mmCIF file with all atom_site columns, C-alpha atoms in Angstrom:
data_model
loop_
_atom_site.group_PDB
_atom_site.id
_atom_site.type_symbol
_atom_site.label_atom_id
_atom_site.label_alt_id
_atom_site.label_comp_id
_atom_site.label_asym_id
_atom_site.label_entity_id
_atom_site.label_seq_id
_atom_site.pdbx_PDB_ins_code
_atom_site.Cartn_x
_atom_site.Cartn_y
_atom_site.Cartn_z
_atom_site.occupancy
_atom_site.B_iso_or_equiv
_atom_site.pdbx_formal_charge
_atom_site.auth_seq_id
_atom_site.auth_comp_id
_atom_site.auth_asym_id
_atom_site.auth_atom_id
_atom_site.pdbx_PDB_model_num
ATOM 1   C CA . GLU A 1 1   ? -44.353 66.491 -57.380 1.00 96.00 ? 1   GLU A CA 1
ATOM 2   C CA . VAL A 1 2   ? -43.565 65.032 -60.794 1.00 97.00 ? 2   VAL A CA 1
ATOM 3   C CA . GLN A 1 3   ? -40.813 66.978 -62.520 1.00 98.00 ? 3   GLN A CA 1
ATOM 4   C CA . LEU A 1 4   ? -39.114 66.575 -65.882 1.00 98.00 ? 4   LEU A CA 1
ATOM 5   C CA . GLU A 1 5   ? -36.262 68.842 -66.905 1.00 98.00 ? 5   GLU A CA 1
ATOM 6   C CA . GLU A 1 6   ? -34.690 68.816 -70.345 1.00 98.00 ? 6   GLU A CA 1
ATOM 7   C CA . SER A 1 7   ? -31.213 70.052 -71.176 1.00 98.00 ? 7   SER A CA 1
ATOM 8   C CA . GLY A 1 8   ? -28.707 69.947 -73.994 1.00 98.00 ? 8   GLY A CA 1
ATOM 9   C CA . GLY A 1 9   ? -30.385 72.116 -76.599 1.00 97.00 ? 9   GLY A CA 1
ATOM 10  C CA . ASP A 1 10  ? -28.030 74.229 -78.691 1.00 97.00 ? 10  ASP A CA 1
ATOM 11  C CA . LEU A 1 11  ? -27.265 75.722 -82.077 1.00 98.00 ? 11  LEU A CA 1
ATOM 12  C CA . VAL A 1 12  ? -25.758 73.083 -84.377 1.00 98.00 ? 12  VAL A CA 1
ATOM 13  C CA . GLN A 1 13  ? -24.863 72.971 -88.049 1.00 98.00 ? 13  GLN A CA 1
ATOM 14  C CA . PRO A 1 14  ? -26.714 70.747 -90.519 1.00 98.00 ? 14  PRO A CA 1
ATOM 15  C CA . GLY A 1 15  ? -25.240 67.265 -90.420 1.00 98.00 ? 15  GLY A CA 1
ATOM 16  C CA . GLY A 1 16  ? -24.134 67.699 -86.828 1.00 98.00 ? 16  GLY A CA 1
ATOM 17  C CA . SER A 1 17  ? -25.005 65.801 -83.681 1.00 98.00 ? 17  SER A CA 1
ATOM 18  C CA . LEU A 1 18  ? -26.495 66.666 -80.313 1.00 98.00 ? 18  LEU A CA 1
ATOM 19  C CA . ARG A 1 19  ? -27.513 64.745 -77.204 1.00 98.00 ? 19  ARG A CA 1
ATOM 20  C CA . LEU A 1 20  ? -30.507 65.839 -75.177 1.00 98.00 ? 20  LEU A CA 1
ATOM 21  C CA . SER A 1 21  ? -31.099 64.789 -71.588 1.00 98.00 ? 21  SER A CA 1
ATOM 22  C CA . CYS A 1 22  ? -34.213 64.713 -69.429 1.00 98.00 ? 22  CYS A CA 1
ATOM 23  C CA . ALA A 1 23  ? -33.885 64.464 -65.660 1.00 98.00 ? 23  ALA A CA 1
ATOM 24  C CA . ALA A 1 24  ? -36.902 63.048 -63.849 1.00 98.00 ? 24  ALA A CA 1
ATOM 25  C CA . SER A 1 25  ? -37.930 63.330 -60.225 1.00 98.00 ? 25  SER A CA 1
ATOM 26  C CA . GLY A 1 26  ? -40.978 62.908 -58.019 1.00 97.00 ? 26  GLY A CA 1
ATOM 27  C CA . PHE A 1 27  ? -42.067 59.531 -59.365 1.00 97.00 ? 27  PHE A CA 1
ATOM 28  C CA . THR A 1 28  ? -40.756 56.018 -59.960 1.00 97.00 ? 28  THR A CA 1
ATOM 29  C CA . PHE A 1 29  ? -39.069 56.706 -63.275 1.00 97.00 ? 29  PHE A CA 1
ATOM 30  C CA . GLY A 1 30  ? -38.466 53.078 -64.175 1.00 97.00 ? 30  GLY A CA 1
ATOM 31  C CA . SER A 1 31  ? -42.186 52.289 -64.073 1.00 96.00 ? 31  SER A CA 1
ATOM 32  C CA . TYR A 1 32  ? -43.213 54.477 -67.005 1.00 96.00 ? 32  TYR A CA 1
ATOM 33  C CA . TRP A 1 33  ? -42.903 54.798 -70.747 1.00 95.00 ? 33  TRP A CA 1
ATOM 34  C CA . ILE A 1 34  ? -41.242 58.125 -71.521 1.00 97.00 ? 34  ILE A CA 1
ATOM 35  C CA . ASN A 1 35  ? -41.442 60.110 -74.729 1.00 97.00 ? 35  ASN A CA 1
ATOM 36  C CA . TRP A 1 36  ? -39.754 62.833 -76.707 1.00 98.00 ? 36  TRP A CA 1
ATOM 37  C CA . LEU A 1 37  ? -41.964 65.277 -78.564 1.00 98.00 ? 37  LEU A CA 1
ATOM 38  C CA . ARG A 1 38  ? -41.074 68.445 -80.432 1.00 98.00 ? 38  ARG A CA 1
ATOM 39  C CA . GLN A 1 39  ? -42.582 71.689 -81.635 1.00 98.00 ? 39  GLN A CA 1
ATOM 40  C CA . ALA A 1 40  ? -41.064 73.706 -84.462 1.00 98.00 ? 40  ALA A CA 1
ATOM 41  C CA . PRO A 1 41  ? -41.240 77.491 -83.997 1.00 96.00 ? 41  PRO A CA 1
ATOM 42  C CA . GLY A 1 42  ? -44.832 78.659 -84.449 1.00 95.00 ? 42  GLY A CA 1
ATOM 43  C CA . LYS A 1 43  ? -45.986 75.154 -85.382 1.00 96.00 ? 43  LYS A CA 1
ATOM 44  C CA . GLY A 1 44  ? -47.894 72.274 -83.813 1.00 96.00 ? 44  GLY A CA 1
ATOM 45  C CA . LEU A 1 45  ? -46.809 69.303 -81.753 1.00 97.00 ? 45  LEU A CA 1
ATOM 46  C CA . GLU A 1 46  ? -45.057 66.219 -83.131 1.00 97.00 ? 46  GLU A CA 1
ATOM 47  C CA . TRP A 1 47  ? -44.310 62.979 -81.321 1.00 95.00 ? 47  TRP A CA 1
ATOM 48  C CA . VAL A 1 48  ? -40.698 61.923 -81.924 1.00 97.00 ? 48  VAL A CA 1
ATOM 49  C CA . ALA A 1 49  ? -39.912 58.738 -80.000 1.00 96.00 ? 49  ALA A CA 1
ATOM 50  C CA . ASN A 1 50  ? -40.738 56.687 -76.952 1.00 95.00 ? 50  ASN A CA 1
ATOM 51  C CA . ILE A 1 51  ? -39.177 53.986 -74.831 1.00 96.00 ? 51  ILE A CA 1
ATOM 52  C CA . ASN A 1 52  ? -40.648 51.423 -72.493 1.00 95.00 ? 52  ASN A CA 1
ATOM 53  C CA . GLN A 1 53  ? -39.839 50.895 -68.872 1.00 96.00 ? 53  GLN A CA 1
ATOM 54  C CA . ASP A 1 54  ? -36.694 48.775 -69.250 1.00 96.00 ? 54  ASP A CA 1
ATOM 55  C CA . GLY A 1 55  ? -35.538 50.226 -72.559 1.00 97.00 ? 55  GLY A CA 1
ATOM 56  C CA . SER A 1 56  ? -36.225 47.071 -74.553 1.00 97.00 ? 56  SER A CA 1
ATOM 57  C CA . VAL A 1 57  ? -38.862 48.681 -76.799 1.00 95.00 ? 57  VAL A CA 1
ATOM 58  C CA . ARG A 1 58  ? -38.267 51.897 -78.719 1.00 95.00 ? 58  ARG A CA 1
ATOM 59  C CA . ASN A 1 59  ? -40.464 53.545 -81.311 1.00 93.00 ? 59  ASN A CA 1
ATOM 60  C CA . TYR A 1 60  ? -39.724 56.452 -83.630 1.00 94.00 ? 60  TYR A CA 1
ATOM 61  C CA . VAL A 1 61  ? -41.532 58.729 -86.029 1.00 93.00 ? 61  VAL A CA 1
ATOM 62  C CA . ASP A 1 62  ? -40.496 57.933 -89.612 1.00 93.00 ? 62  ASP A CA 1
ATOM 63  C CA . SER A 1 63  ? -38.699 61.261 -90.110 1.00 96.00 ? 63  SER A CA 1
ATOM 64  C CA . VAL A 1 64  ? -36.106 60.547 -87.398 1.00 97.00 ? 64  VAL A CA 1
ATOM 65  C CA . ARG A 1 65  ? -35.787 56.765 -87.558 1.00 97.00 ? 65  ARG A CA 1
ATOM 66  C CA . GLY A 1 66  ? -32.161 55.841 -88.230 1.00 97.00 ? 66  GLY A CA 1
ATOM 67  C CA . ARG A 1 67  ? -30.891 59.293 -87.167 1.00 98.00 ? 67  ARG A CA 1
ATOM 68  C CA . PHE A 1 68  ? -32.154 59.617 -83.585 1.00 98.00 ? 68  PHE A CA 1
ATOM 69  C CA . THR A 1 69  ? -31.737 57.152 -80.721 1.00 98.00 ? 69  THR A CA 1
ATOM 70  C CA . ILE A 1 70  ? -33.765 57.246 -77.522 1.00 98.00 ? 70  ILE A CA 1
ATOM 71  C CA . SER A 1 71  ? -32.315 55.659 -74.402 1.00 98.00 ? 71  SER A CA 1
ATOM 72  C CA . ARG A 1 72  ? -32.730 55.748 -70.639 1.00 98.00 ? 72  ARG A CA 1
ATOM 73  C CA . ASP A 1 73  ? -30.795 55.109 -67.440 1.00 98.00 ? 73  ASP A CA 1
ATOM 74  C CA . ASN A 1 74  ? -33.225 54.146 -64.711 1.00 98.00 ? 74  ASN A CA 1
ATOM 75  C CA . ALA A 1 75  ? -30.497 54.248 -62.051 1.00 98.00 ? 75  ALA A CA 1
ATOM 76  C CA . LYS A 1 76  ? -29.996 57.916 -62.873 1.00 98.00 ? 76  LYS A CA 1
ATOM 77  C CA . ASN A 1 77  ? -33.688 58.708 -63.503 1.00 98.00 ? 77  ASN A CA 1
ATOM 78  C CA . SER A 1 78  ? -32.676 60.041 -66.879 1.00 98.00 ? 78  SER A CA 1
ATOM 79  C CA . LEU A 1 79  ? -33.848 59.918 -70.490 1.00 98.00 ? 79  LEU A CA 1
ATOM 80  C CA . TYR A 1 80  ? -31.710 60.739 -73.489 1.00 98.00 ? 80  TYR A CA 1
ATOM 81  C CA . LEU A 1 81  ? -32.086 61.540 -77.170 1.00 98.00 ? 81  LEU A CA 1
ATOM 82  C CA . GLN A 1 82  ? -29.013 61.164 -79.356 1.00 98.00 ? 82  GLN A CA 1
ATOM 83  C CA . MET A 1 83  ? -29.600 63.148 -82.529 1.00 98.00 ? 83  MET A CA 1
ATOM 84  C CA . ASN A 1 84  ? -27.300 62.579 -85.506 1.00 98.00 ? 84  ASN A CA 1
ATOM 85  C CA . SER A 1 85  ? -27.332 63.870 -89.090 1.00 98.00 ? 85  SER A CA 1
ATOM 86  C CA . LEU A 1 86  ? -29.380 66.841 -87.967 1.00 98.00 ? 86  LEU A CA 1
ATOM 87  C CA . ARG A 1 87  ? -31.372 68.738 -90.572 1.00 98.00 ? 87  ARG A CA 1
ATOM 88  C CA . VAL A 1 88  ? -32.751 72.261 -90.655 1.00 98.00 ? 88  VAL A CA 1
ATOM 89  C CA . ASP A 1 89  ? -36.269 70.863 -90.230 1.00 97.00 ? 89  ASP A CA 1
ATOM 90  C CA . ASP A 1 90  ? -35.248 69.278 -86.903 1.00 98.00 ? 90  ASP A CA 1
ATOM 91  C CA . THR A 1 91  ? -35.227 72.800 -85.441 1.00 98.00 ? 91  THR A CA 1
ATOM 92  C CA . ALA A 1 92  ? -37.723 72.765 -82.581 1.00 98.00 ? 92  ALA A CA 1
ATOM 93  C CA . VAL A 1 93  ? -38.320 72.861 -78.872 1.00 98.00 ? 93  VAL A CA 1
ATOM 94  C CA . TYR A 1 94  ? -37.900 69.295 -77.647 1.00 98.00 ? 94  TYR A CA 1
ATOM 95  C CA . TYR A 1 95  ? -40.008 68.098 -74.726 1.00 98.00 ? 95  TYR A CA 1
ATOM 96  C CA . CYS A 1 96  ? -39.780 64.948 -72.670 1.00 98.00 ? 96  CYS A CA 1
ATOM 97  C CA . ALA A 1 97  ? -43.124 63.699 -71.419 1.00 98.00 ? 97  ALA A CA 1
ATOM 98  C CA . ARG A 1 98  ? -44.426 60.886 -69.266 1.00 97.00 ? 98  ARG A CA 1
ATOM 99  C CA . ASP A 1 99  ? -47.003 58.403 -70.476 1.00 95.00 ? 99  ASP A CA 1
ATOM 100 C CA . PRO A 1 100 ? -49.101 57.469 -67.428 1.00 91.00 ? 100 PRO A CA 1
ATOM 101 C CA . ALA A 1 101 ? -50.716 54.321 -68.750 1.00 85.00 ? 101 ALA A CA 1
ATOM 102 C CA . ALA A 1 102 ? -48.769 52.959 -71.747 1.00 80.00 ? 102 ALA A CA 1
ATOM 103 C CA . ALA A 1 103 ? -51.639 54.512 -73.693 1.00 82.00 ? 103 ALA A CA 1
ATOM 104 C CA . PRO A 1 104 ? -49.827 56.712 -74.953 1.00 85.00 ? 104 PRO A CA 1
ATOM 105 C CA . TYR A 1 105 ? -50.861 60.182 -73.971 1.00 94.00 ? 105 TYR A CA 1
ATOM 106 C CA . TYR A 1 106 ? -48.813 62.523 -71.822 1.00 96.00 ? 106 TYR A CA 1
ATOM 107 C CA . ASP A 1 107 ? -49.684 63.674 -68.330 1.00 96.00 ? 107 ASP A CA 1
ATOM 108 C CA . ASN A 1 108 ? -46.464 65.462 -67.372 1.00 97.00 ? 108 ASN A CA 1
ATOM 109 C CA . TRP A 1 109 ? -44.116 67.451 -69.582 1.00 98.00 ? 109 TRP A CA 1
ATOM 110 C CA . GLY A 1 110 ? -40.806 69.185 -69.112 1.00 98.00 ? 110 GLY A CA 1
ATOM 111 C CA . GLN A 1 111 ? -40.343 72.845 -69.970 1.00 97.00 ? 111 GLN A CA 1
ATOM 112 C CA . GLY A 1 112 ? -38.553 72.031 -73.219 1.00 98.00 ? 112 GLY A CA 1
ATOM 113 C CA . THR A 1 113 ? -35.096 72.653 -74.683 1.00 98.00 ? 113 THR A CA 1
ATOM 114 C CA . LEU A 1 114 ? -34.487 74.464 -77.966 1.00 98.00 ? 114 LEU A CA 1
ATOM 115 C CA . VAL A 1 115 ? -32.526 72.813 -80.747 1.00 98.00 ? 115 VAL A CA 1
ATOM 116 C CA . THR A 1 116 ? -31.607 75.067 -83.640 1.00 98.00 ? 116 THR A CA 1
ATOM 117 C CA . VAL A 1 117 ? -30.088 73.553 -86.775 1.00 98.00 ? 117 VAL A CA 1
ATOM 118 C CA . SER A 1 118 ? -28.622 76.247 -88.968 1.00 97.00 ? 118 SER A CA 1
ATOM 119 C CA . SER A 1 119 ? -25.456 77.104 -90.835 1.00 96.00 ? 119 SER A CA 1
ATOM 120 C CA . ASP B 2 1   ? -50.777 57.773 -90.688 1.00 87.00 ? 1   ASP B CA 1
ATOM 121 C CA . ILE B 2 2   ? -54.031 58.885 -89.123 1.00 92.00 ? 2   ILE B CA 1
ATOM 122 C CA . GLN B 2 3   ? -54.689 62.554 -89.887 1.00 95.00 ? 3   GLN B CA 1
ATOM 123 C CA . MET B 2 4   ? -56.318 64.737 -87.243 1.00 97.00 ? 4   MET B CA 1
ATOM 124 C CA . THR B 2 5   ? -58.164 67.860 -88.356 1.00 98.00 ? 5   THR B CA 1
ATOM 125 C CA . GLN B 2 6   ? -59.302 70.476 -85.867 1.00 98.00 ? 6   GLN B CA 1
ATOM 126 C CA . SER B 2 7   ? -61.877 73.159 -86.456 1.00 97.00 ? 7   SER B CA 1
ATOM 127 C CA . PRO B 2 8   ? -61.956 76.021 -86.253 1.00 97.00 ? 8   PRO B CA 1
ATOM 128 C CA . SER B 2 9   ? -58.296 77.055 -86.466 1.00 97.00 ? 9   SER B CA 1
ATOM 129 C CA . THR B 2 10  ? -59.071 80.238 -84.549 1.00 97.00 ? 10  THR B CA 1
ATOM 130 C CA . LEU B 2 11  ? -61.992 80.933 -82.266 1.00 96.00 ? 11  LEU B CA 1
ATOM 131 C CA . SER B 2 12  ? -62.898 84.313 -80.783 1.00 96.00 ? 12  SER B CA 1
ATOM 132 C CA . ALA B 2 13  ? -64.990 84.279 -77.640 1.00 96.00 ? 13  ALA B CA 1
ATOM 133 C CA . SER B 2 14  ? -65.735 86.263 -74.495 1.00 96.00 ? 14  SER B CA 1
ATOM 134 C CA . VAL B 2 15  ? -65.380 85.457 -70.821 1.00 96.00 ? 15  VAL B CA 1
ATOM 135 C CA . GLY B 2 16  ? -68.435 83.501 -69.767 1.00 96.00 ? 16  GLY B CA 1
ATOM 136 C CA . ASP B 2 17  ? -69.103 81.988 -73.211 1.00 96.00 ? 17  ASP B CA 1
ATOM 137 C CA . ARG B 2 18  ? -69.463 78.303 -73.950 1.00 97.00 ? 18  ARG B CA 1
ATOM 138 C CA . VAL B 2 19  ? -67.205 77.131 -76.776 1.00 97.00 ? 19  VAL B CA 1
ATOM 139 C CA . THR B 2 20  ? -66.755 73.890 -78.677 1.00 98.00 ? 20  THR B CA 1
ATOM 140 C CA . ILE B 2 21  ? -63.718 72.714 -80.625 1.00 98.00 ? 21  ILE B CA 1
ATOM 141 C CA . THR B 2 22  ? -64.031 69.794 -83.021 1.00 98.00 ? 22  THR B CA 1
ATOM 142 C CA . CYS B 2 23  ? -61.413 67.195 -83.936 1.00 98.00 ? 23  CYS B CA 1
ATOM 143 C CA . ARG B 2 24  ? -61.931 64.726 -86.783 1.00 98.00 ? 24  ARG B CA 1
ATOM 144 C CA . ALA B 2 25  ? -59.828 61.641 -87.436 1.00 96.00 ? 25  ALA B CA 1
ATOM 145 C CA . SER B 2 26  ? -59.180 60.279 -90.923 1.00 96.00 ? 26  SER B CA 1
ATOM 146 C CA . GLN B 2 27  ? -60.163 56.824 -89.688 1.00 94.00 ? 27  GLN B CA 1
ATOM 147 C CA . SER B 2 28  ? -61.750 55.396 -86.580 1.00 94.00 ? 28  SER B CA 1
ATOM 148 C CA . ILE B 2 29  ? -59.686 55.744 -83.412 1.00 93.00 ? 29  ILE B CA 1
ATOM 149 C CA . SER B 2 30  ? -62.310 54.383 -81.027 1.00 93.00 ? 30  SER B CA 1
ATOM 150 C CA . SER B 2 31  ? -61.971 56.621 -77.930 1.00 94.00 ? 31  SER B CA 1
ATOM 151 C CA . TRP B 2 32  ? -58.191 56.933 -78.035 1.00 94.00 ? 32  TRP B CA 1
ATOM 152 C CA . LEU B 2 33  ? -58.094 60.715 -78.021 1.00 96.00 ? 33  LEU B CA 1
ATOM 153 C CA . ALA B 2 34  ? -56.537 63.281 -75.715 1.00 97.00 ? 34  ALA B CA 1
ATOM 154 C CA . TRP B 2 35  ? -56.875 67.066 -75.502 1.00 98.00 ? 35  TRP B CA 1
ATOM 155 C CA . TYR B 2 36  ? -54.159 69.496 -74.396 1.00 98.00 ? 36  TYR B CA 1
ATOM 156 C CA . GLN B 2 37  ? -54.006 73.201 -73.605 1.00 98.00 ? 37  GLN B CA 1
ATOM 157 C CA . GLN B 2 38  ? -50.878 75.170 -74.419 1.00 98.00 ? 38  GLN B CA 1
ATOM 158 C CA . LYS B 2 39  ? -49.989 78.734 -73.521 1.00 97.00 ? 39  LYS B CA 1
ATOM 159 C CA . PRO B 2 40  ? -47.205 80.709 -75.246 1.00 95.00 ? 40  PRO B CA 1
ATOM 160 C CA . GLY B 2 41  ? -43.753 79.597 -74.168 1.00 95.00 ? 41  GLY B CA 1
ATOM 161 C CA . LYS B 2 42  ? -45.120 76.783 -72.002 1.00 97.00 ? 42  LYS B CA 1
ATOM 162 C CA . ALA B 2 43  ? -45.412 73.042 -72.311 1.00 98.00 ? 43  ALA B CA 1
ATOM 163 C CA . PRO B 2 44  ? -48.797 71.528 -73.166 1.00 98.00 ? 44  PRO B CA 1
ATOM 164 C CA . LYS B 2 45  ? -51.084 70.538 -70.309 1.00 98.00 ? 45  LYS B CA 1
ATOM 165 C CA . LEU B 2 46  ? -53.240 67.422 -70.446 1.00 98.00 ? 46  LEU B CA 1
ATOM 166 C CA . LEU B 2 47  ? -56.960 68.166 -70.097 1.00 98.00 ? 47  LEU B CA 1
ATOM 167 C CA . ILE B 2 48  ? -58.841 65.089 -71.303 1.00 98.00 ? 48  ILE B CA 1
ATOM 168 C CA . TYR B 2 49  ? -57.850 61.504 -72.101 1.00 96.00 ? 49  TYR B CA 1
ATOM 169 C CA . LYS B 2 50  ? -59.771 58.579 -73.559 1.00 95.00 ? 50  LYS B CA 1
ATOM 170 C CA . ALA B 2 51  ? -62.028 61.127 -75.258 1.00 97.00 ? 51  ALA B CA 1
ATOM 171 C CA . SER B 2 52  ? -64.028 62.071 -72.170 1.00 98.00 ? 52  SER B CA 1
ATOM 172 C CA . SER B 2 53  ? -62.008 61.395 -68.998 1.00 97.00 ? 53  SER B CA 1
ATOM 173 C CA . LEU B 2 54  ? -61.063 64.559 -67.147 1.00 98.00 ? 54  LEU B CA 1
ATOM 174 C CA . GLU B 2 55  ? -57.454 64.678 -65.972 1.00 97.00 ? 55  GLU B CA 1
ATOM 175 C CA . SER B 2 56  ? -57.041 65.169 -62.245 1.00 96.00 ? 56  SER B CA 1
ATOM 176 C CA . GLY B 2 57  ? -56.944 68.820 -61.249 1.00 96.00 ? 57  GLY B CA 1
ATOM 177 C CA . VAL B 2 58  ? -58.538 70.098 -64.449 1.00 98.00 ? 58  VAL B CA 1
ATOM 178 C CA . PRO B 2 59  ? -61.624 72.278 -63.850 1.00 97.00 ? 59  PRO B CA 1
ATOM 179 C CA . SER B 2 60  ? -64.968 70.643 -64.525 1.00 97.00 ? 60  SER B CA 1
ATOM 180 C CA . ARG B 2 61  ? -65.901 73.339 -67.061 1.00 97.00 ? 61  ARG B CA 1
ATOM 181 C CA . PHE B 2 62  ? -63.780 71.320 -69.516 1.00 98.00 ? 62  PHE B CA 1
ATOM 182 C CA . SER B 2 63  ? -65.430 68.264 -71.041 1.00 98.00 ? 63  SER B CA 1
ATOM 183 C CA . GLY B 2 64  ? -64.780 65.941 -73.950 1.00 98.00 ? 64  GLY B CA 1
ATOM 184 C CA . SER B 2 65  ? -67.025 63.718 -75.998 1.00 98.00 ? 65  SER B CA 1
ATOM 185 C CA . GLY B 2 66  ? -67.084 61.596 -79.118 1.00 98.00 ? 66  GLY B CA 1
ATOM 186 C CA . SER B 2 67  ? -65.855 58.294 -80.479 1.00 97.00 ? 67  SER B CA 1
ATOM 187 C CA . GLY B 2 68  ? -64.843 56.846 -83.800 1.00 96.00 ? 68  GLY B CA 1
ATOM 188 C CA . THR B 2 69  ? -63.871 59.766 -85.997 1.00 97.00 ? 69  THR B CA 1
ATOM 189 C CA . GLU B 2 70  ? -65.504 62.846 -84.471 1.00 98.00 ? 70  GLU B CA 1
ATOM 190 C CA . PHE B 2 71  ? -64.687 64.405 -81.126 1.00 98.00 ? 71  PHE B CA 1
ATOM 191 C CA . THR B 2 72  ? -65.406 67.639 -79.306 1.00 98.00 ? 72  THR B CA 1
ATOM 192 C CA . LEU B 2 73  ? -63.851 69.637 -76.506 1.00 98.00 ? 73  LEU B CA 1
ATOM 193 C CA . THR B 2 74  ? -66.311 71.917 -74.748 1.00 98.00 ? 74  THR B CA 1
ATOM 194 C CA . ILE B 2 75  ? -65.423 74.683 -72.332 1.00 97.00 ? 75  ILE B CA 1
ATOM 195 C CA . ASN B 2 76  ? -68.326 76.043 -70.294 1.00 96.00 ? 76  ASN B CA 1
ATOM 196 C CA . SER B 2 77  ? -68.229 79.554 -68.876 1.00 95.00 ? 77  SER B CA 1
ATOM 197 C CA . LEU B 2 78  ? -64.880 80.637 -70.310 1.00 97.00 ? 78  LEU B CA 1
ATOM 198 C CA . GLN B 2 79  ? -62.425 82.072 -67.812 1.00 96.00 ? 79  GLN B CA 1
ATOM 199 C CA . PRO B 2 80  ? -59.572 84.487 -68.610 1.00 95.00 ? 80  PRO B CA 1
ATOM 200 C CA . ASP B 2 81  ? -57.075 81.688 -67.984 1.00 95.00 ? 81  ASP B CA 1
ATOM 201 C CA . ASP B 2 82  ? -58.629 79.562 -70.757 1.00 97.00 ? 82  ASP B CA 1
ATOM 202 C CA . PHE B 2 83  ? -57.420 81.693 -73.653 1.00 94.00 ? 83  PHE B CA 1
ATOM 203 C CA . ALA B 2 84  ? -54.753 79.476 -75.186 1.00 97.00 ? 84  ALA B CA 1
ATOM 204 C CA . THR B 2 85  ? -54.163 77.004 -78.010 1.00 98.00 ? 85  THR B CA 1
ATOM 205 C CA . TYR B 2 86  ? -55.805 73.577 -77.831 1.00 98.00 ? 86  TYR B CA 1
ATOM 206 C CA . TYR B 2 87  ? -54.580 70.377 -79.483 1.00 98.00 ? 87  TYR B CA 1
ATOM 207 C CA . CYS B 2 88  ? -56.156 66.986 -79.939 1.00 98.00 ? 88  CYS B CA 1
ATOM 208 C CA . GLN B 2 89  ? -53.987 63.858 -80.145 1.00 97.00 ? 89  GLN B CA 1
ATOM 209 C CA . GLN B 2 90  ? -54.850 60.358 -81.283 1.00 95.00 ? 90  GLN B CA 1
ATOM 210 C CA . TYR B 2 91  ? -53.189 57.317 -79.770 1.00 89.00 ? 91  TYR B CA 1
ATOM 211 C CA . ASN B 2 92  ? -55.004 54.569 -81.580 1.00 81.00 ? 92  ASN B CA 1
ATOM 212 C CA . SER B 2 93  ? -51.893 53.678 -83.563 1.00 72.00 ? 93  SER B CA 1
ATOM 213 C CA . TYR B 2 94  ? -48.225 53.958 -82.815 1.00 70.00 ? 94  TYR B CA 1
ATOM 214 C CA . SER B 2 95  ? -47.988 56.635 -85.420 1.00 79.00 ? 95  SER B CA 1
ATOM 215 C CA . ILE B 2 96  ? -49.145 59.146 -82.832 1.00 91.00 ? 96  ILE B CA 1
ATOM 216 C CA . THR B 2 97  ? -50.514 62.333 -84.378 1.00 95.00 ? 97  THR B CA 1
ATOM 217 C CA . PHE B 2 98  ? -51.818 65.691 -83.254 1.00 97.00 ? 98  PHE B CA 1
ATOM 218 C CA . GLY B 2 99  ? -54.305 68.100 -84.720 1.00 97.00 ? 99  GLY B CA 1
ATOM 219 C CA . GLN B 2 100 ? -52.961 71.386 -86.015 1.00 97.00 ? 100 GLN B CA 1
ATOM 220 C CA . GLY B 2 101 ? -54.308 73.329 -83.056 1.00 98.00 ? 101 GLY B CA 1
ATOM 221 C CA . THR B 2 102 ? -57.142 75.737 -82.307 1.00 98.00 ? 102 THR B CA 1
ATOM 222 C CA . ARG B 2 103 ? -56.241 79.162 -81.017 1.00 98.00 ? 103 ARG B CA 1
ATOM 223 C CA . LEU B 2 104 ? -58.866 80.484 -78.599 1.00 97.00 ? 104 LEU B CA 1
ATOM 224 C CA . GLU B 2 105 ? -58.646 84.243 -78.416 1.00 96.00 ? 105 GLU B CA 1
ATOM 225 C CA . ILE B 2 106 ? -60.474 86.955 -76.558 1.00 90.00 ? 106 ILE B CA 1
ATOM 226 C CA . LYS B 2 107 ? -63.177 88.698 -78.578 1.00 88.00 ? 107 LYS B CA 1
#
């Protein structure tokens, strides 16, 4: 069974940093593009970033480019999101999600981890 | 960025009804469209990809159609488990975007 489990969400002050993790199991992690998406409270879905199988290609939404860094460790079946210079509008539930076909759309999602940016 | 507009924003229906949700793209996206279902406090679930391909394990009462700029998600014979929020997502460009969502509620 494919499983993705996020962790690392917390309350952080504006301008602060946070690192999210996503632990994968049940599939060959290193064979897939993996994504971070987010959902602000009561709002819709927003794609944040993705990374290809070996980590050599990374894409970001404009609003986080230069502040967030996506990375992966295939030996540990893990995905990461380093978030710096956090802003109040980064407050959201952050999901990791698998792209099954480099399409990208998302066939398996984690349960999400809440990041709250507030003073 | 490609803008995705769903209609209606809210839809009231009864068990057994047939409902249709529309998603319009601001420019052609060929068939690069997915549909998701999301329930409160849960992650989204993939229903349809490439506009009309049913994801494995998804009931056949869900179907998708369309190409270019106009797409529809149809649910035949609504079941109690179908009351949720539905999102479309385009993946024609690497500026991936979602519609704002359609909340399907019980009449």
